[in-house]
Structures are given as C-alpha cells and as structure tokens.
CSV table of C-alpha atoms in Angstrom, one decimal:
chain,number,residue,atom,x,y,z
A,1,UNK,CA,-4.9,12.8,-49.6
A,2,UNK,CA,-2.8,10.2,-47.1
A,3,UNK,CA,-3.3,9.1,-44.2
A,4,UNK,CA,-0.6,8.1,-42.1
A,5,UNK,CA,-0.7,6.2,-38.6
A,6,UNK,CA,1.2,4.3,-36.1
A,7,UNK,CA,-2.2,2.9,-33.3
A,8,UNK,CA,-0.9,-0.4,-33.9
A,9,UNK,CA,1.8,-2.8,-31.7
A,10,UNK,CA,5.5,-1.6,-32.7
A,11,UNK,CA,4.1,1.8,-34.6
A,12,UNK,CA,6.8,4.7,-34.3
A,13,UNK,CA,6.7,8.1,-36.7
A,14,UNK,CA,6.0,12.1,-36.6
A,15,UNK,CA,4.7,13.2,-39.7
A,16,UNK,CA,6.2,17.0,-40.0
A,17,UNK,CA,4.2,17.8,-43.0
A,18,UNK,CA,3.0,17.4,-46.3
A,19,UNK,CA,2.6,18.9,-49.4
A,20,UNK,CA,0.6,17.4,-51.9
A,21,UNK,CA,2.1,14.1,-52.8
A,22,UNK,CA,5.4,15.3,-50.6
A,23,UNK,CA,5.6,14.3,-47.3
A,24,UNK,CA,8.3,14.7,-44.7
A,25,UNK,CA,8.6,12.5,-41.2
A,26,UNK,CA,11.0,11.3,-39.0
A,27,UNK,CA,11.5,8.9,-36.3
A,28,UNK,CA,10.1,9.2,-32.8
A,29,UNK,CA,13.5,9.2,-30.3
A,30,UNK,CA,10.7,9.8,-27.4
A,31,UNK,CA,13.0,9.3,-24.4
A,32,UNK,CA,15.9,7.9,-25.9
A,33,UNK,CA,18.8,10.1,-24.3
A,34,UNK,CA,21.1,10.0,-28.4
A,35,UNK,CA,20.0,9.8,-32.2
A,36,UNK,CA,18.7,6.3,-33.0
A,37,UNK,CA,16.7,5.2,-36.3
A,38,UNK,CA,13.7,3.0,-35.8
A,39,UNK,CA,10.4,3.5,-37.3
A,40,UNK,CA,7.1,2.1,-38.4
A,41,UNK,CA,4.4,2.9,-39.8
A,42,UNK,CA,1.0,2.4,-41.8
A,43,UNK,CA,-0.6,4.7,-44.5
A,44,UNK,CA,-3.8,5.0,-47.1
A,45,UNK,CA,-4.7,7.5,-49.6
A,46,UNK,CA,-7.5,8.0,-51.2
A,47,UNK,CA,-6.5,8.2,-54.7
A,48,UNK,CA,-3.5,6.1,-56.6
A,49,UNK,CA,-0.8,8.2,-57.0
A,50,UNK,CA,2.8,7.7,-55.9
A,51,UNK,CA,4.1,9.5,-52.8
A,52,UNK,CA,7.6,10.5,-51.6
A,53,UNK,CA,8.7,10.0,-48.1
A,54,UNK,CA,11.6,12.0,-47.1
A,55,UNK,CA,13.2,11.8,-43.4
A,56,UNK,CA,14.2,14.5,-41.6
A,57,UNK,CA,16.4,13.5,-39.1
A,58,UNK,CA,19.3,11.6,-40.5
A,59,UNK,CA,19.8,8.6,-42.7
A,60,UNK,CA,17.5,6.3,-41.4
A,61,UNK,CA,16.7,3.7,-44.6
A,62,UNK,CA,18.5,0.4,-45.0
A,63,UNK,CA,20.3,-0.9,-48.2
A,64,UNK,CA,17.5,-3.0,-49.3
A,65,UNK,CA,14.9,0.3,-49.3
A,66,UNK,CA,12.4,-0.2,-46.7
A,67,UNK,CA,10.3,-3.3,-45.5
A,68,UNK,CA,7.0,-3.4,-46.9
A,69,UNK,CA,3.8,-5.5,-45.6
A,70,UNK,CA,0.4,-5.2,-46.5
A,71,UNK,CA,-0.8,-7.2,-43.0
A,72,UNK,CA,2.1,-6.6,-40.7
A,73,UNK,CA,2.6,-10.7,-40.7
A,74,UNK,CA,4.1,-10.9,-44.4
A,75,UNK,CA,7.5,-8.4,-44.8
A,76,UNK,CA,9.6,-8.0,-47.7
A,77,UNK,CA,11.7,-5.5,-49.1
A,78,UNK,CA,11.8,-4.3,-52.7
A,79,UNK,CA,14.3,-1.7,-53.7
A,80,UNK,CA,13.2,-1.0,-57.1
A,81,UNK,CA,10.0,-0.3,-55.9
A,82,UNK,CA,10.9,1.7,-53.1
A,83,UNK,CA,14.3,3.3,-52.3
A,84,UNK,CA,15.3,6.7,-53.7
A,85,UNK,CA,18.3,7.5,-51.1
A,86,UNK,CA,19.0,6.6,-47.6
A,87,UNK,CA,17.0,8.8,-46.0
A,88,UNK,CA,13.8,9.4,-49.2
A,89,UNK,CA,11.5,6.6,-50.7
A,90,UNK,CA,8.7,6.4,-52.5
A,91,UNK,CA,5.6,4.1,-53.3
A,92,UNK,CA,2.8,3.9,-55.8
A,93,UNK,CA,-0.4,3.8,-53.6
A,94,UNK,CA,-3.5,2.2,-55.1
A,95,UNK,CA,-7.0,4.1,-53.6
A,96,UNK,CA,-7.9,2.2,-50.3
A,97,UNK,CA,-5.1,-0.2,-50.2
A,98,UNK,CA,-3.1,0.0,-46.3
A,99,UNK,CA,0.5,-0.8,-46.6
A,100,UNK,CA,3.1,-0.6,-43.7
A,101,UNK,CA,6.6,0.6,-44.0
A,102,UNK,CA,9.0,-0.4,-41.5
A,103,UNK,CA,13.2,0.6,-40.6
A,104,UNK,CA,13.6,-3.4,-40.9
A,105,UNK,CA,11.7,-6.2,-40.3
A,106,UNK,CA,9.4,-5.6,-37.2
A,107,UNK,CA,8.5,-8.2,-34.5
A,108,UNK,CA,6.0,-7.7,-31.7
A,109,UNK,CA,4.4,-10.5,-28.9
A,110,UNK,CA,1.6,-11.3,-31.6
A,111,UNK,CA,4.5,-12.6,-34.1
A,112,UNK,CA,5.8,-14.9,-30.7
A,113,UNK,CA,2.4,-16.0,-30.1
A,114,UNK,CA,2.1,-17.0,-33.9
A,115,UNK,CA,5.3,-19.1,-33.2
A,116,UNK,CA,4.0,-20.6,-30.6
A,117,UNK,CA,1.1,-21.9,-31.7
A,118,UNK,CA,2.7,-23.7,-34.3
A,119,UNK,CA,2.9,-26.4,-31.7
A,120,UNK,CA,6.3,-25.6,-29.7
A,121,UNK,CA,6.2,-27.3,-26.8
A,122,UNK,CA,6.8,-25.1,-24.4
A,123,UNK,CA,4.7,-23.8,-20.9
A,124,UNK,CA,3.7,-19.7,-20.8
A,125,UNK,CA,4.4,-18.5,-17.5
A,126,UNK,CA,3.4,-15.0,-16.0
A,127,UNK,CA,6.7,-13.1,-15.2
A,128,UNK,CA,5.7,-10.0,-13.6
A,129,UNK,CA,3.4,-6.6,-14.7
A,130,UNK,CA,5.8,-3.8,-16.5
A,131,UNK,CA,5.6,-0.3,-16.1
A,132,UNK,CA,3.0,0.0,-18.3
A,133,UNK,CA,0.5,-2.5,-16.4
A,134,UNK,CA,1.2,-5.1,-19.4
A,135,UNK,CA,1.7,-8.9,-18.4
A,136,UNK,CA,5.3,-10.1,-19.2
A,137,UNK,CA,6.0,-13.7,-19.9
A,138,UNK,CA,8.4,-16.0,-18.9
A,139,UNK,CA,8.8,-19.6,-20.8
A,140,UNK,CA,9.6,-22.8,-19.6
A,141,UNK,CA,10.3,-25.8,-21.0
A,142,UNK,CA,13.9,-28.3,-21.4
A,143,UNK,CA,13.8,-30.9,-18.2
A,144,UNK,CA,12.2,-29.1,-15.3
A,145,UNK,CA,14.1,-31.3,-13.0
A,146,UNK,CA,17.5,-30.4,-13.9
A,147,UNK,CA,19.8,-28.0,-12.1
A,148,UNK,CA,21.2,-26.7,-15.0
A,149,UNK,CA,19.5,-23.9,-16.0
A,150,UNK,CA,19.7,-22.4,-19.4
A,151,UNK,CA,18.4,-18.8,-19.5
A,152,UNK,CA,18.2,-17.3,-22.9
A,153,UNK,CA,16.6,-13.2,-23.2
A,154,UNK,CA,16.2,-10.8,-26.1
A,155,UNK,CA,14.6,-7.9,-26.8
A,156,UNK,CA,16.9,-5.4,-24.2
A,157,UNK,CA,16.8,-2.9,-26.8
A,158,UNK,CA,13.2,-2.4,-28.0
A,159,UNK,CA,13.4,-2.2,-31.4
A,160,UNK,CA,16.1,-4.8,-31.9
A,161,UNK,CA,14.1,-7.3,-34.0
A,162,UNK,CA,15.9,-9.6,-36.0
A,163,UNK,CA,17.4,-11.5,-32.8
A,164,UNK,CA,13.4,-12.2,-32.4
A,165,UNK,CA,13.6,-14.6,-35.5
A,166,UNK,CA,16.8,-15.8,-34.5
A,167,UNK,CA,15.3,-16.6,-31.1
A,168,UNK,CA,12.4,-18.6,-32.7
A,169,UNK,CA,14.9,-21.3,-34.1
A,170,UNK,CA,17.0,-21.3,-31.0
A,171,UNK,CA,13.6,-22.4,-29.2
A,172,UNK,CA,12.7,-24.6,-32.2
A,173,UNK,CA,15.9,-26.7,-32.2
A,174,UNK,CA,16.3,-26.9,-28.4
A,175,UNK,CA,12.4,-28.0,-27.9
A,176,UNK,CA,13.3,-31.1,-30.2
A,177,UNK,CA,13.9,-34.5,-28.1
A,178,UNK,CA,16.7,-35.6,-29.8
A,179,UNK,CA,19.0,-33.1,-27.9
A,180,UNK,CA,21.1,-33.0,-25.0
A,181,UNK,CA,20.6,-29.6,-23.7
A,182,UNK,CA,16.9,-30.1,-23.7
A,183,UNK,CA,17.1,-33.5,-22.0
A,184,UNK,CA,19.6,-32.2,-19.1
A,185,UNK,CA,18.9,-28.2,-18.7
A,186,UNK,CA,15.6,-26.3,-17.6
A,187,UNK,CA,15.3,-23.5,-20.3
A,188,UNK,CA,14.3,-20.6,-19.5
A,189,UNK,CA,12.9,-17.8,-21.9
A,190,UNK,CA,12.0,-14.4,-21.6
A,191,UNK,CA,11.7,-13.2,-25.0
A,192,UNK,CA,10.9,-9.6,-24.4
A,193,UNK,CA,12.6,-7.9,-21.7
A,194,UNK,CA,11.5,-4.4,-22.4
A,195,UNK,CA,8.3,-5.6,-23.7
A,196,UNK,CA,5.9,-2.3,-23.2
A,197,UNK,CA,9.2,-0.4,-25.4
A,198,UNK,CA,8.8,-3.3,-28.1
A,199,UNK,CA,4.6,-3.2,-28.5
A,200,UNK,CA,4.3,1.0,-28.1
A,201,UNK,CA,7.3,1.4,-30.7
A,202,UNK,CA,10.0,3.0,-28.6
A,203,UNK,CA,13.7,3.1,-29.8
A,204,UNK,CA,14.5,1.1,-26.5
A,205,UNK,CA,18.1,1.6,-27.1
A,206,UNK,CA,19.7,4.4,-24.5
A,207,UNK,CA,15.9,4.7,-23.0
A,208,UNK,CA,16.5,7.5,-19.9
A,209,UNK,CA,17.6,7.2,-17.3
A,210,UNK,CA,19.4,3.9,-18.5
A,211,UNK,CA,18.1,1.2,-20.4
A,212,UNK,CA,17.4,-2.3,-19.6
A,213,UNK,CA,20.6,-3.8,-20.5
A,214,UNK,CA,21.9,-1.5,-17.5
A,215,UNK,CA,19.9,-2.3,-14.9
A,216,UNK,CA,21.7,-5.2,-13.6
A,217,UNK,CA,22.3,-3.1,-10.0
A,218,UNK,CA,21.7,-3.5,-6.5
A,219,UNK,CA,18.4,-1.7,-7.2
A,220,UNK,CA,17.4,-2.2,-10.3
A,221,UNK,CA,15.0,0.5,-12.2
A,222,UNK,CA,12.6,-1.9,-14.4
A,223,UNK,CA,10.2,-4.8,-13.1
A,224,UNK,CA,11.2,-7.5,-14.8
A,225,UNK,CA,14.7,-7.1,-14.2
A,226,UNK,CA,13.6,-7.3,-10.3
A,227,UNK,CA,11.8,-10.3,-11.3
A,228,UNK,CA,14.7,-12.1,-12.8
A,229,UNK,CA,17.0,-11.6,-9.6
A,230,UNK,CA,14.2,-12.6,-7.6
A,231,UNK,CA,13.9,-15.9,-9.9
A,232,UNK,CA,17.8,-16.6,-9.6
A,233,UNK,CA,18.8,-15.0,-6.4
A,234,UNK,CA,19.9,-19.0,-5.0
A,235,UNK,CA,19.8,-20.2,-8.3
A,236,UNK,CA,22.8,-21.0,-10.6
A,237,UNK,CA,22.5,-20.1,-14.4
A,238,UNK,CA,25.0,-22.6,-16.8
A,239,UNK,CA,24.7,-21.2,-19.6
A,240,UNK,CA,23.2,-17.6,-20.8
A,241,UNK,CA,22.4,-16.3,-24.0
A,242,UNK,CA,21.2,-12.6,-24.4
A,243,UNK,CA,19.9,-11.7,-28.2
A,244,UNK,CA,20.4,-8.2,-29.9
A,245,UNK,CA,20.7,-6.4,-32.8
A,246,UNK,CA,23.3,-3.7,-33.7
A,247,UNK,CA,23.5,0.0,-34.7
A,248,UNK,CA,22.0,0.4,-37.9
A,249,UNK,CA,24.1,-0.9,-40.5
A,250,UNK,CA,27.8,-0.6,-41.7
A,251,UNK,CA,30.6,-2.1,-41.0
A,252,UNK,CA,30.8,-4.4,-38.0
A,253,UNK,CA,26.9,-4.1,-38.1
A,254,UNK,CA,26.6,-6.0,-41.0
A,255,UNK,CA,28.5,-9.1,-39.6
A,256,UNK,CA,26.8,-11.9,-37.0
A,257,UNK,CA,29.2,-11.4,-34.4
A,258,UNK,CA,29.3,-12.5,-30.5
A,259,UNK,CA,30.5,-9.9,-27.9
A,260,UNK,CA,32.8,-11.4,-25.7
A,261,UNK,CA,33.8,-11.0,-21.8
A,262,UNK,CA,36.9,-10.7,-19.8
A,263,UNK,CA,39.1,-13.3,-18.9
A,264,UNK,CA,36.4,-14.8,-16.8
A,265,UNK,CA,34.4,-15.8,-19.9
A,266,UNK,CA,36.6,-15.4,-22.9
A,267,UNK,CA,37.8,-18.7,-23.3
A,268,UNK,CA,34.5,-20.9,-23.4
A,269,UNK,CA,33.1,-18.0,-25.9
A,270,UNK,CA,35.8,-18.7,-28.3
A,271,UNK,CA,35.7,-22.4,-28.0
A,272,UNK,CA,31.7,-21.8,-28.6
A,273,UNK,CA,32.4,-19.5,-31.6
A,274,UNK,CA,35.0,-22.1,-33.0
A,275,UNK,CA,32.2,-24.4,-32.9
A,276,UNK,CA,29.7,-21.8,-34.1
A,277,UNK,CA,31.4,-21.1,-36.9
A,278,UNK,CA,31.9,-24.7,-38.0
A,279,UNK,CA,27.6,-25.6,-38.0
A,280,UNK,CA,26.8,-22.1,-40.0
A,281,UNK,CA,29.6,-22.7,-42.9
A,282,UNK,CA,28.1,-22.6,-46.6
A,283,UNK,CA,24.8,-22.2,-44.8
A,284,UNK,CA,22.5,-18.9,-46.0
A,285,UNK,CA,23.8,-16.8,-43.2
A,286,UNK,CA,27.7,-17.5,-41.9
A,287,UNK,CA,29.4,-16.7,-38.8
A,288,UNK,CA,33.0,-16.2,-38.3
A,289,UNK,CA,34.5,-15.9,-35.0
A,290,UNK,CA,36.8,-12.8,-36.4
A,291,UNK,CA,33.7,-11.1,-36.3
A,292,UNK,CA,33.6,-11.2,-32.5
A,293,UNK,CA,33.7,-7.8,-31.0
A,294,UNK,CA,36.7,-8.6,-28.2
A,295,UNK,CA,36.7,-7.2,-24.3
A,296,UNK,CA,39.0,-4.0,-24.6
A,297,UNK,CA,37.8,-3.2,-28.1
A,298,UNK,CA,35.2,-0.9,-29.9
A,299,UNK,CA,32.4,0.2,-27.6
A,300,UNK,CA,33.5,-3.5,-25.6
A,301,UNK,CA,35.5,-1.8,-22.5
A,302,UNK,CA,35.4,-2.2,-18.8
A,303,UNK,CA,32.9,-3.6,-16.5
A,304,UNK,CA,29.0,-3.0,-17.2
A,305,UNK,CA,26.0,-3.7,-15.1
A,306,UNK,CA,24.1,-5.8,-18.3
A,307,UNK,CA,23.0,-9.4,-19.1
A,308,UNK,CA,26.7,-10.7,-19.5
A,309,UNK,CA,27.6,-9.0,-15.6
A,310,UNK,CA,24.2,-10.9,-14.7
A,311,UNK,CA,25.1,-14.7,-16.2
A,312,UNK,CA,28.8,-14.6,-15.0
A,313,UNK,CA,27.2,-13.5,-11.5
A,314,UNK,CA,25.3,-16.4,-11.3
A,315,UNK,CA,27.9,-18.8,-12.7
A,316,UNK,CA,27.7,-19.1,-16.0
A,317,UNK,CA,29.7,-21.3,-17.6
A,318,UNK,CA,28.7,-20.2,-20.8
A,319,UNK,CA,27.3,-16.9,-21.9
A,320,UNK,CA,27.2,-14.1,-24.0
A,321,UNK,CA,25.7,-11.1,-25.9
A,322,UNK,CA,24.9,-12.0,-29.4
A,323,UNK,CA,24.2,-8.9,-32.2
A,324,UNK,CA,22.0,-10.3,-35.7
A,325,UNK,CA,22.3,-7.6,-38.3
A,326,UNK,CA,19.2,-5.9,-39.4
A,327,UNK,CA,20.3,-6.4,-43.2
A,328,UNK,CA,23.7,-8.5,-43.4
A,329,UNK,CA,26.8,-7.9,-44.8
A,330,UNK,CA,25.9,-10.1,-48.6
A,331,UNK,CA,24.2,-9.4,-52.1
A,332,UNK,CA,20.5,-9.9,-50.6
A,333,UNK,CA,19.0,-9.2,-47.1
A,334,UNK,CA,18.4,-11.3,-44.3
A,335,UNK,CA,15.4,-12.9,-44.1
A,336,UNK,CA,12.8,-14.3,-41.3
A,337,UNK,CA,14.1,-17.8,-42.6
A,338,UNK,CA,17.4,-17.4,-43.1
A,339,UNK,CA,17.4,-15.7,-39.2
A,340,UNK,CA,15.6,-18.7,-38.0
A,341,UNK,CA,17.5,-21.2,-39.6
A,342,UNK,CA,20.4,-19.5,-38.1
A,343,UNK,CA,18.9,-20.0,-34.6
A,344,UNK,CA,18.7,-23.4,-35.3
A,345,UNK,CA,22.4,-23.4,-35.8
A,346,UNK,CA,23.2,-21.6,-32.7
A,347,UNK,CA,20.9,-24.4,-30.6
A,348,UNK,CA,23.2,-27.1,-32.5
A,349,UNK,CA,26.6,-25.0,-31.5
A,350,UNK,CA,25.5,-25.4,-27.6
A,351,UNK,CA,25.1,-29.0,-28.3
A,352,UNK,CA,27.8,-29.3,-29.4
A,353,UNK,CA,29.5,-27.1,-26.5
A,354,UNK,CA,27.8,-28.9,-24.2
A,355,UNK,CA,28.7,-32.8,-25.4
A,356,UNK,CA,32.5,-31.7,-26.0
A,357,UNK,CA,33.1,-30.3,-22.4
C-alpha cells in the first residue's frame, strides 16, 4: 500500500485513484482561472515494489523525468530511474523510505532562510501580513543612506522557482564590498511576493481574480502589493529587477531571456543585455540577448498593470522582468548552482551597467 501526501510547505497533488501498484493524480489548478502544471508531493509504501505514476491532466513532466529528494533540501533528477513519458513515471520504493517528487526544483521561505544563514549580510524586515495571516518579509541591506534604491522581487507567480536560486546569487554578489551598487544603492528585497501561494502550493500563475503580477492599480487586490506603494509612494526606484520563471518548457521556455518594455525602457535593457551576455559567455548557463522576448511580440503586447508598469512609475532607470527556465535549453538540466552562479553574473552585469553610464 502507498501513501501519498502534500501537509508540507509547497505540497500540491489530487490522487484520483489507485490500483494496486497503479496510481493516477494530477495537479491541483485550485483557483487558477487556465491549465497550468505544478506539483509536489511526498509518498511511502509499506512494502518495496515499484509504482507507476500516471497524470491525468496533461503533460506535466519535464525532460529530465521528475525531481527527486529524499529531505526536500537535496533535489536531483534522474531519468533512468524515473521517466516513462511526459505525463507517467515510475519509482522503485524501498518499505518505509519517504521520497518527494516534484514538477522541478521546488523552493519555499525555509530554503531562503537556509541562505541566509549562511552569513549574508543582510537585515530581515517585516513587510506586511498576507491574506492568509502569514508574516511577509522585506530585506534590506546595500548603503542605507543612498537615494538610489535598488528594488529587486520574485516569486509573482507561486510556483516559479528557479528565479529563487537565481535570486540567492544576485543577493550573494551584490552583498560583497567590493561593489559599486552595494556601496551607492539601498537594496531592497522582497523575495516572495505571493508568499502564502508559494508555502500552501498554489500554481500562483493566473490566480482569480488576477494575479499578483497585475495588481499594480489604483486599488490594488493583495497586501503586499499595498505595502510596496505605501513604501515608494515619494520614493524613487533606479533600478528594478522582477524574477520569474516561464511556461513549462519548450521553445522560448528553455532560453534565459529578459522581457523588455516600450520605448521608455528598451534602450537601457538592451544595453544591460549586451553587457549580460558578455559576463555569462562559456559560463555553465549562457544568456543571449536574441533571446529577449521584445515589446509588440509573443504574449509581450500593450500596456500592463505588473512590476515593469510599477519600476518605470517610479523612475526606473533600469528594469525589467527576467524568466529562468525550469530545465534549460542544453544536454543536462539546470541546477541550484549553475542558477546561482548565474545570479551572480546578473549582479556583475548591473555593475557593470551601473560604472559604464
């Protein structure tokens, strides 16, 4: 017999049913207005024996075959072991062992905390409560003197996780000393907007009656984005930097790419890009500014009330939406690491911005 579950931070699945060592499921859309294709979840049998998963509503498995932890701090994939099909795997259970399965790599506020406690120098600040009576967090740090604010987000989209890796090396190289933007801006982080969609394990992305990354209005729906306009409502913002993560996978999905404004913005995001794609060539995980989804293209068209509307309201010189693939677009998948390490990269591509203009 298994036992399947989701009581833990991030946990998302409806077991449909299951027939001996058959078992069909499929992810929770809860109040997600369209199809979308996050899950997570643990299981345990009690008896080895290898099970097949099969989803019932759509393909919803990566290249790779699913992510696989046994403590929900250690992820990997391995395809051999698991994949059968993009929407069917499979994996030999030993008696009493739990293992978690996950869409992609997850990330919830006890893998930020982790971060942080690694010794980033950086001061927690309580943002405001969310809907669901949790404490959000906004983080300081940079010089906390300056008037140029740096205000970096991720997270819009709940279950948009590999930005959150992407985010800790961002935070790692611009917490260093020995760099300009932290010496002469006041960063600012808030690296879970829809933090209650991100710890219960909701899609996040086209959450009814709009999401968070449309409720930049004149009333806004969500707390925190009531918060934010109440932290910058006299306040310039310099440079902006929202975090994401794309549709599933395929095509543009697979490619790092930046998601550029109008006419207003365009120009300083392609000379960031240019710059961008110079400090991530021959490293694990490239950038090319071809990849840049352009204003009038793809979903990209006309004017949205979003992170990007919110920046260029407040003066941004700088700023943009950024989408990390959940898997890539090479021979291997990306990996907390290689995501970090491309952070990193992105904090020495605002350096740069910053010292050539």
């Amino acid at each position: 017999m298994i036992d399947i579950f989701k009581n833990f931070a991030g946990g998302n699945i409806r077991v449909r049913s299951v027939n001996g060592k058959n078992v069909s499921i499929e992810q929770e859309i809860r109040d997600t207005s369209e199809w979308w294709f996050y899950w997570c979840f643990g299981a345990e049998t009690d008896e080895d024996g290898e099970y097949v998963f099969q989803f019932v509503n759509g393909d919803v498995i990566g290249p790779w075959g699913v992510a696989l932890s046994f403590d929900r701090e250690n992820w990997f994939y391995d395809k051999n072991l698991t994949f059968i099909s993009r929407n069917s795997f499979k994996y030999p259970f030993q008696k009493g062992k739990k293992v978690y399965f996950s869409f992609s790599l997850p990330y919830t506020e006890k893998d930020f905390e982790k971060f942080l406690s690694g010794g980033v120098s950086i001061k927690k600040c309580f943002f405001c409560k969310t809907e669901r009576g949790r404490d959000l967090f906004l983080y300081e740090t940079g010089n906390r003197r300056s008037e140029n604010v740096f205000l970096i987000t991720a997270r819009h989209h709940a279950c948009e996780s590999a930005a959150s890796y992407a985010l800790e090396g961002l935070i790692s190289r611009l917490t260093e000393k020995d760099n300009a933007i932290g010496r002469d801006f006041a960063l600012d982080i808030v690296p879970f907007v829809d933090l209650d969609g991100v710890e219960d394990g909701d899609q996040g992305k086209s959450r009814a009656p709009h999401y968070h990354n449309r409720d930049y209005l004149p009333q806004p729906l969500y707390n925190v984005t009531k918060a934010l306009y109440a932290r910058y409502g006299n306040r310039g913002i310099r440079f902006g930097a929202d975090l994401h993560s794309p549709a599933k996978y395929g095509g543009i999905h697979d490619r790092m790419s930046l998601i550029e404004g109008d006419e207003r913005i365009s120009g300083a995001q392609r000379r960031f890009s240019d710059i961008l794609e110079r400090e991530t060539a021959g490293a694990a995980i490239e950038y090319k500014r071809k990849d840049n989804i352009i204003f009038g293209t793809h979903w990209n068209k006309g004017s949205r009330p979003d992170s990007l509307s919110f920046f260029i309201a407040h003066g941004a010189e700088l700023a943009f939406t950024f989408e990390h693939p959940y898997f890539g677009n090479r021979d291997a998948p990306y990996m907390p690491g290689e995501l970090r390490d491309f952070g990193r990269r992105m904090a020495d591509a605002f350096v740069r911005y910053y010292e050539e203009e």
